[in-house]
Amino acid sequence: MTTLAIDIGGTKLAAGLINAQRQVLARRELPTPASQTPTALREALHALIMPLIGRAQRVAVASTGIIRSGLLTALNPDNLGGLAQFPLVDTLTALTGLPCLAVNDAQAAAWAEYRALPVTVRDMAFITVSTGVGGGIIGNGKLITGHQGLAGHIGHTLADPHGPLCGCGRRGCVEAIASGRGIAAQAEDDLLGLDARAIYAQHLNGHPQATRLITGSARTLARLIADLKASYDCQCVVLGGSVGLAEGYLSLVTGFLAQEPSPFHTAVVAAHHRHDAGLLGAALLAEEEA
Ligand code: ADP
Ligand code: BMX
Ligand code: ZN
C-alpha cells in the first residue's frame, strides 16, 4: 500500500509517497501560504499533492497545531499566517477521495524517531525547533496525545516570565525565545527583518548579536530538556526541525545541558529521519491504524 504523506509546517508544506518499504518517493515542497484564509491553504495543498494523488491508496497528514477530530486548531495562530481553525481531514478527503488520518507534526515525528531507536528505549521525546517549537512524547512505548491532543506542546512551557509575548497568549514561552520565528522576532539593528535561516548563517560567520540569539535558543532548549528529564525520566531526546538540525546547534544544546546538575542529563541526538520524520511518522501511524 502506498501512502500520500503530507507535513504542514508554519514555513513549508511537504508531501511524498511512502511505499511498503517505508521509503519517501517523489518528495515535493511548497511554502505555507502567508494569507489568513482557509481557501489559500486548501489551494496550496491541492497544488502540492496533485502530481502524487494518482499513486496513493490513503493519506496521512502531520500538521502543526492541535489536531482534534480531524480539525486543525492553532495553539499559536501566528505560526499559520493567522489561521486559527482548518477542517484538515474533510479538506483532504474531498481533494483526494481517499481515507485520511491527521496527527500533530511533532507527535508524528516522535513516533517515527521512536521506531528508529533501539528497542530498549521506551521513554523518549522528540523536539522540533522550526517555525515554532513542537514536541512529541513517548512514554512506556506509547505516543501520548492526551485528553484533547494537546500533549507534547512543550514549546508553550515557561522559559522566562519576563520574556517576549508568545502567539499562544502566554508570556515567555520556550517557543517565543527559541523557535525560528522567536529568533527572528528578537533581532535588532542590522539583523532586523532577517529570518532565522539568515540569522543562523550570520551566527556561523561570527556575528555577535546572531550568536547571542542562537545561543539563547540553545540554552532555552537545554533547560526544556532538563525539565523533561525531571518530568518523566526520558532515556533520550531527539532533535529535529531546520533550526534543530542546523550545523552546530545540537552541540550548543548538549553543551548547555552539561552545565545542569547530572540527574537532569539525558542523551540528545539528531533526528534519524532528518526533515522527513513527520512524513514517515504520519504514514506509520496510518499503517498501524489500518
Ligand atoms: P516548518 O516549521 O514549516 O516545519 P522548518 O523545519 O524548515 O519548517 O523550520 C522553519 C524555520 O527554520 C524558519 O524559521 C527558517 O528561517 C529556519 N531555517 C530554515 N533553514 C535553516 C537553516 N539551514 N539553518 C537555520 N535555520 C533555518
Ligand atoms: C506550535 C504549534 C504546535 C507545533 C509547533 C511546531 C500551532 C499552529 N503550532 O507550537 O502544534 O507542533 O508549533 O510547528 O499552534 P512547526 O510549524 O514549527 O513545525
Ligand atoms: Zn506559547
Short mmCIF file of C-alpha atoms and ligand atoms in Angstrom, two decimals:
data_model
loop_
_atom_site.label_atom_id
_atom_site.label_comp_id
_atom_site.label_asym_id
_atom_site.label_seq_id
_atom_site.Cartn_x
_atom_site.Cartn_y
_atom_site.Cartn_z
CA MET A 1 0.00 0.00 0.00
CA THR A 2 1.33 3.47 -0.89
CA THR A 3 0.59 6.38 1.45
CA LEU A 4 0.49 10.00 0.40
CA ALA A 5 2.11 11.67 3.42
CA ILE A 6 1.81 15.42 3.97
CA ASP A 7 3.63 17.61 6.50
CA ILE A 8 2.09 21.03 7.17
CA GLY A 9 4.53 23.35 8.94
CA GLY A 10 4.45 27.06 9.68
CA THR A 11 7.01 27.74 6.93
CA LYS A 12 6.71 24.91 4.41
CA LEU A 13 4.34 22.22 3.19
CA ALA A 14 5.95 18.90 2.23
CA ALA A 15 4.49 15.81 0.63
CA GLY A 16 5.80 12.44 -0.51
CA LEU A 17 4.71 8.94 -1.37
CA ILE A 18 5.67 6.34 1.25
CA ASN A 19 5.95 2.84 -0.14
CA ALA A 20 5.66 -0.51 1.65
CA GLN A 21 9.42 -0.39 2.41
CA ARG A 22 8.83 2.99 4.14
CA GLN A 23 10.89 4.94 1.64
CA VAL A 24 9.93 8.52 0.78
CA LEU A 25 9.48 8.87 -3.00
CA ALA A 26 8.59 11.86 -5.20
CA ARG A 27 9.02 14.39 -2.35
CA ARG A 28 7.71 17.90 -3.01
CA GLU A 29 7.69 21.18 -1.05
CA LEU A 30 5.81 24.47 -1.26
CA PRO A 31 5.83 27.49 1.07
CA THR A 32 2.98 27.62 3.61
CA PRO A 33 0.67 30.44 2.43
CA ALA A 34 1.00 33.60 4.50
CA SER A 35 -2.65 34.55 3.93
CA GLN A 36 -5.18 34.10 6.74
CA THR A 37 -7.77 32.29 4.62
CA PRO A 38 -8.63 28.58 4.67
CA THR A 39 -9.01 28.86 0.87
CA ALA A 40 -5.32 29.73 0.46
CA LEU A 41 -4.27 26.67 2.48
CA ARG A 42 -6.68 24.40 0.58
CA GLU A 43 -5.37 25.67 -2.77
CA ALA A 44 -1.74 25.25 -1.71
CA LEU A 45 -2.43 21.69 -0.51
CA HIS A 46 -4.16 20.94 -3.80
CA ALA A 47 -1.17 22.20 -5.82
CA LEU A 48 1.23 20.24 -3.60
CA ILE A 49 -0.48 16.86 -3.82
CA MET A 50 -1.98 16.95 -7.35
CA PRO A 51 1.00 15.18 -9.02
CA LEU A 52 1.02 12.47 -6.32
CA ILE A 53 -2.66 11.62 -5.72
CA GLY A 54 -3.00 9.03 -8.51
CA ARG A 55 -0.36 6.74 -6.99
CA ALA A 56 -1.68 6.59 -3.38
CA GLN A 57 -4.30 4.49 -1.58
CA ARG A 58 -4.51 6.57 1.61
CA VAL A 59 -3.50 9.96 3.04
CA ALA A 60 -1.59 10.60 6.27
CA VAL A 61 -1.05 14.17 7.48
CA ALA A 62 1.35 15.52 10.09
CA SER A 63 0.37 19.11 10.82
CA THR A 64 1.39 21.96 13.04
CA GLY A 65 -1.41 22.73 15.52
CA ILE A 66 -3.69 20.71 17.76
CA ILE A 67 -5.49 18.03 15.75
CA ARG A 68 -8.82 17.09 17.28
CA SER A 69 -11.47 15.06 15.39
CA GLY A 70 -9.79 15.89 12.08
CA LEU A 71 -9.92 19.65 12.75
CA LEU A 72 -6.70 21.69 12.96
CA THR A 73 -6.76 24.28 15.75
CA ALA A 74 -3.75 26.57 16.14
CA LEU A 75 -2.37 26.97 19.64
CA ASN A 76 -0.20 29.74 18.19
CA PRO A 77 -2.10 31.20 15.19
CA ASP A 78 0.93 33.43 14.34
CA ASN A 79 2.60 30.26 13.04
CA LEU A 80 -0.12 29.61 10.47
CA GLY A 81 -0.50 33.05 8.91
CA GLY A 82 -3.19 33.83 11.48
CA LEU A 83 -5.31 30.82 10.55
CA ALA A 84 -6.82 29.51 13.80
CA GLN A 85 -9.04 26.68 12.50
CA PHE A 86 -8.99 24.45 9.42
CA PRO A 87 -11.07 21.35 8.52
CA LEU A 88 -7.99 19.26 7.68
CA VAL A 89 -9.39 15.75 7.24
CA ASP A 90 -12.56 16.87 5.41
CA THR A 91 -10.49 19.03 3.02
CA LEU A 92 -8.06 16.24 2.13
CA THR A 93 -10.79 13.62 1.83
CA ALA A 94 -12.63 15.94 -0.58
CA LEU A 95 -9.42 16.64 -2.57
CA THR A 96 -8.28 13.02 -2.87
CA GLY A 97 -11.32 10.74 -2.33
CA LEU A 98 -9.01 8.65 -0.08
CA PRO A 99 -9.20 7.74 3.62
CA CYS A 100 -7.20 10.25 5.68
CA LEU A 101 -5.57 10.28 9.11
CA ALA A 102 -4.24 13.50 10.67
CA VAL A 103 -1.96 13.98 13.67
CA ASN A 104 0.17 16.79 15.13
CA ASP A 105 3.51 17.14 13.28
CA ALA A 106 5.80 16.70 16.30
CA GLN A 107 3.74 13.80 17.65
CA ALA A 108 4.05 12.08 14.25
CA ALA A 109 7.80 12.74 14.09
CA ALA A 110 8.21 11.40 17.64
CA TRP A 111 6.63 8.12 16.55
CA ALA A 112 8.95 7.71 13.53
CA GLU A 113 12.02 8.57 15.61
CA TYR A 114 10.97 6.26 18.46
CA ARG A 115 10.66 3.40 15.97
CA ALA A 116 14.19 4.12 14.70
CA LEU A 117 15.73 3.78 18.21
CA PRO A 118 16.89 0.54 19.88
CA VAL A 119 14.02 -1.47 21.47
CA THR A 120 15.49 -0.83 24.92
CA VAL A 121 14.32 2.80 24.63
CA ARG A 122 10.73 3.06 25.96
CA ASP A 123 10.69 6.69 27.15
CA MET A 124 11.81 9.41 24.77
CA ALA A 125 10.83 12.83 23.47
CA PHE A 126 11.14 14.46 20.08
CA ILE A 127 11.55 18.23 19.88
CA THR A 128 11.33 20.21 16.65
CA VAL A 129 12.95 23.64 16.60
CA SER A 130 11.43 25.03 13.44
CA THR A 131 8.87 27.81 12.84
CA GLY A 132 7.70 27.01 16.36
CA VAL A 133 8.97 24.59 18.99
CA GLY A 134 6.91 21.39 18.92
CA GLY A 135 7.16 18.20 20.91
CA GLY A 136 6.07 14.59 20.93
CA ILE A 137 6.31 12.37 23.99
CA ILE A 138 6.66 8.59 24.04
CA GLY A 139 6.01 7.10 27.49
CA ASN A 140 6.47 3.36 28.08
CA GLY A 141 6.45 2.78 24.30
CA LYS A 142 3.20 4.71 23.67
CA LEU A 143 2.65 8.02 21.88
CA ILE A 144 1.00 10.31 24.41
CA THR A 145 -1.57 12.58 22.75
CA GLY A 146 -3.53 13.39 25.91
CA HIS A 147 -7.17 14.03 26.63
CA GLN A 148 -7.66 16.51 23.76
CA GLY A 149 -4.50 16.20 21.65
CA LEU A 150 -2.53 18.92 23.47
CA ALA A 151 0.09 16.57 24.98
CA GLY A 152 3.66 17.37 23.94
CA HIS A 153 3.12 21.10 23.31
CA ILE A 154 6.24 21.73 25.38
CA GLY A 155 7.13 24.80 23.31
CA HIS A 156 4.50 26.56 25.40
CA THR A 157 6.04 25.83 28.77
CA LEU A 158 7.59 28.77 30.62
CA ALA A 159 11.18 29.72 29.84
CA ASP A 160 11.25 33.32 31.14
CA PRO A 161 8.37 35.14 32.92
CA HIS A 162 9.79 38.44 31.60
CA GLY A 163 10.35 37.09 28.09
CA PRO A 164 8.53 38.02 24.86
CA LEU A 165 4.78 37.51 24.48
CA CYS A 166 4.03 34.25 22.63
CA GLY A 167 1.38 33.97 19.91
CA CYS A 168 -0.46 31.47 22.16
CA GLY A 169 -1.23 34.30 24.61
CA ARG A 170 1.27 33.34 27.33
CA ARG A 171 4.40 35.34 28.10
CA GLY A 172 7.92 33.91 27.88
CA CYS A 173 7.16 30.51 26.31
CA VAL A 174 10.12 28.43 25.11
CA GLU A 175 8.76 28.97 21.57
CA ALA A 176 8.84 32.77 21.86
CA ILE A 177 12.58 32.62 22.58
CA ALA A 178 13.96 29.50 20.90
CA SER A 179 11.92 28.96 17.69
CA GLY A 180 12.76 30.21 14.21
CA ARG A 181 10.02 32.86 14.49
CA GLY A 182 11.13 33.72 18.02
CA ILE A 183 14.76 34.17 16.96
CA ALA A 184 13.72 36.43 14.06
CA ALA A 185 11.33 38.46 16.25
CA GLN A 186 14.11 39.27 18.74
CA ALA A 187 16.52 40.51 16.05
CA GLU A 188 17.60 44.18 16.11
CA ASP A 189 19.76 46.63 14.15
CA ASP A 190 21.36 45.05 11.06
CA LEU A 191 19.59 41.71 11.73
CA LEU A 192 16.12 43.30 11.79
CA GLY A 193 13.85 41.73 9.17
CA LEU A 194 16.03 38.64 8.60
CA ASP A 195 14.60 35.15 9.05
CA ALA A 196 16.15 32.54 11.36
CA ARG A 197 17.96 30.87 8.47
CA ALA A 198 19.80 34.10 7.61
CA ILE A 199 20.45 34.87 11.30
CA TYR A 200 21.88 31.36 11.72
CA ALA A 201 24.22 31.94 8.77
CA GLN A 202 25.36 35.20 10.44
CA HIS A 203 25.99 33.28 13.68
CA LEU A 204 28.21 30.84 11.76
CA ASN A 205 30.07 33.90 10.41
CA GLY A 206 30.74 35.12 13.95
CA HIS A 207 28.17 37.96 14.12
CA PRO A 208 27.91 38.71 17.91
CA GLN A 209 24.17 39.52 18.03
CA ALA A 210 23.30 36.49 15.86
CA THR A 211 25.37 34.28 18.16
CA ARG A 212 23.57 35.74 21.20
CA LEU A 213 20.19 34.87 19.65
CA ILE A 214 21.20 31.35 18.61
CA THR A 215 22.88 30.54 21.93
CA GLY A 216 19.80 31.95 23.72
CA SER A 217 17.69 29.49 21.75
CA ALA A 218 20.01 26.54 22.50
CA ARG A 219 20.24 27.43 26.24
CA THR A 220 16.43 27.57 26.43
CA LEU A 221 16.20 24.18 24.70
CA ALA A 222 18.70 22.65 27.15
CA ARG A 223 16.62 23.88 30.11
CA LEU A 224 13.49 22.43 28.50
CA ILE A 225 15.27 19.07 28.09
CA ALA A 226 16.31 19.13 31.77
CA ASP A 227 12.66 19.83 32.69
CA LEU A 228 11.54 16.88 30.54
CA LYS A 229 14.08 14.61 32.21
CA ALA A 230 12.75 15.70 35.61
CA SER A 231 9.13 15.25 34.45
CA TYR A 232 9.28 11.66 33.22
CA ASP A 233 12.90 10.43 33.22
CA CYS A 234 13.18 10.06 29.43
CA GLN A 235 16.07 7.94 28.13
CA CYS A 236 16.82 10.29 25.26
CA VAL A 237 15.65 13.37 23.37
CA VAL A 238 15.70 13.57 19.56
CA LEU A 239 16.08 16.99 17.93
CA GLY A 240 14.58 17.91 14.55
CA GLY A 241 13.35 20.91 12.55
CA SER A 242 15.50 23.17 10.38
CA VAL A 243 16.92 25.12 13.35
CA GLY A 244 17.34 21.94 15.44
CA LEU A 245 19.23 20.25 12.59
CA ALA A 246 21.33 23.30 11.66
CA GLU A 247 25.13 22.94 11.81
CA GLY A 248 26.41 23.13 15.39
CA TYR A 249 23.01 23.61 17.10
CA LEU A 250 22.90 20.16 18.73
CA SER A 251 26.36 20.60 20.24
CA LEU A 252 25.36 24.00 21.65
CA VAL A 253 22.35 22.32 23.32
CA THR A 254 24.38 19.42 24.73
CA GLY A 255 26.98 21.92 25.99
CA PHE A 256 24.32 23.86 27.94
CA LEU A 257 22.69 20.64 29.19
CA ALA A 258 26.08 19.50 30.56
CA GLN A 259 26.04 22.64 32.78
CA GLU A 260 22.86 21.39 34.53
CA PRO A 261 23.24 19.03 37.53
CA SER A 262 23.76 15.41 36.39
CA PRO A 263 20.32 13.98 37.39
CA PHE A 264 18.89 16.23 34.64
CA HIS A 265 21.18 14.90 31.91
CA THR A 266 19.88 12.72 29.09
CA ALA A 267 21.21 11.73 25.65
CA VAL A 268 20.35 14.25 22.90
CA VAL A 269 20.63 13.11 19.27
CA ALA A 270 19.71 14.48 15.83
CA ALA A 271 16.63 13.07 14.08
CA HIS A 272 17.48 9.84 12.23
CA HIS A 273 14.91 10.72 9.53
CA ARG A 274 16.14 14.34 9.37
CA HIS A 275 13.46 16.52 7.67
CA ASP A 276 11.21 13.53 6.82
CA ALA A 277 10.36 12.43 10.38
CA GLY A 278 6.87 13.99 10.25
CA LEU A 279 6.02 12.44 6.87
CA LEU A 280 7.22 8.98 7.93
CA GLY A 281 5.57 9.15 11.35
CA ALA A 282 2.16 10.03 9.90
CA ALA A 283 2.47 7.19 7.38
CA LEU A 284 3.48 4.70 10.12
CA LEU A 285 0.55 5.75 12.32
CA ALA A 286 -1.87 5.37 9.37
CA GLU A 287 -0.42 1.94 8.58
CA GLU A 288 -0.76 0.80 12.19
CA GLU A 289 -4.33 2.10 12.47
CA ALA A 290 -5.50 0.33 9.27
P1 ADP B 1 8.34 24.08 9.30
O1 ADP B 1 8.28 24.88 10.56
O2 ADP B 1 7.45 24.61 8.23
O3 ADP B 1 8.17 22.61 9.55
P2 ADP B 1 11.30 24.13 9.11
O4 ADP B 1 11.57 22.93 9.94
O5 ADP B 1 12.07 24.24 7.84
O6 ADP B 1 9.79 24.27 8.64
O7 ADP B 1 11.58 25.41 10.02
C1 ADP B 1 11.44 26.70 9.51
C2 ADP B 1 12.32 27.65 10.32
O8 ADP B 1 13.68 27.22 10.25
C3 ADP B 1 12.29 29.07 9.77
O9 ADP B 1 12.31 29.96 10.87
C4 ADP B 1 13.57 29.17 8.95
O10 ADP B 1 14.08 30.51 8.88
C5 ADP B 1 14.51 28.28 9.74
N1 ADP B 1 15.56 27.65 8.91
C6 ADP B 1 15.42 27.07 7.68
N2 ADP B 1 16.59 26.58 7.24
C7 ADP B 1 17.51 26.85 8.20
C8 ADP B 1 18.90 26.59 8.34
N3 ADP B 1 19.60 25.97 7.37
N4 ADP B 1 19.52 27.00 9.48
C9 ADP B 1 18.83 27.60 10.47
N5 ADP B 1 17.51 27.89 10.40
C10 ADP B 1 16.86 27.51 9.29
C1 BMX B 2 3.48 25.40 17.61
C2 BMX B 2 2.16 24.65 17.46
C3 BMX B 2 2.43 23.13 17.53
C4 BMX B 2 3.51 22.68 16.55
C5 BMX B 2 4.78 23.51 16.75
C6 BMX B 2 5.84 23.20 15.70
C7 BMX B 2 0.44 25.81 16.15
C8 BMX B 2 -0.04 26.20 14.77
N1 BMX B 2 1.54 25.03 16.20
O1 BMX B 2 3.95 25.25 18.91
O2 BMX B 2 1.24 22.41 17.30
O3 BMX B 2 3.78 21.30 16.73
O4 BMX B 2 4.45 24.92 16.66
O5 BMX B 2 5.32 23.51 14.41
O6 BMX B 2 -0.15 26.20 17.12
P1 BMX B 2 6.23 23.89 13.15
O7 BMX B 2 5.38 24.69 12.24
O8 BMX B 2 7.39 24.62 13.65
O9 BMX B 2 6.63 22.57 12.55
ZN ZN B 3 3.24 29.93 23.79
#
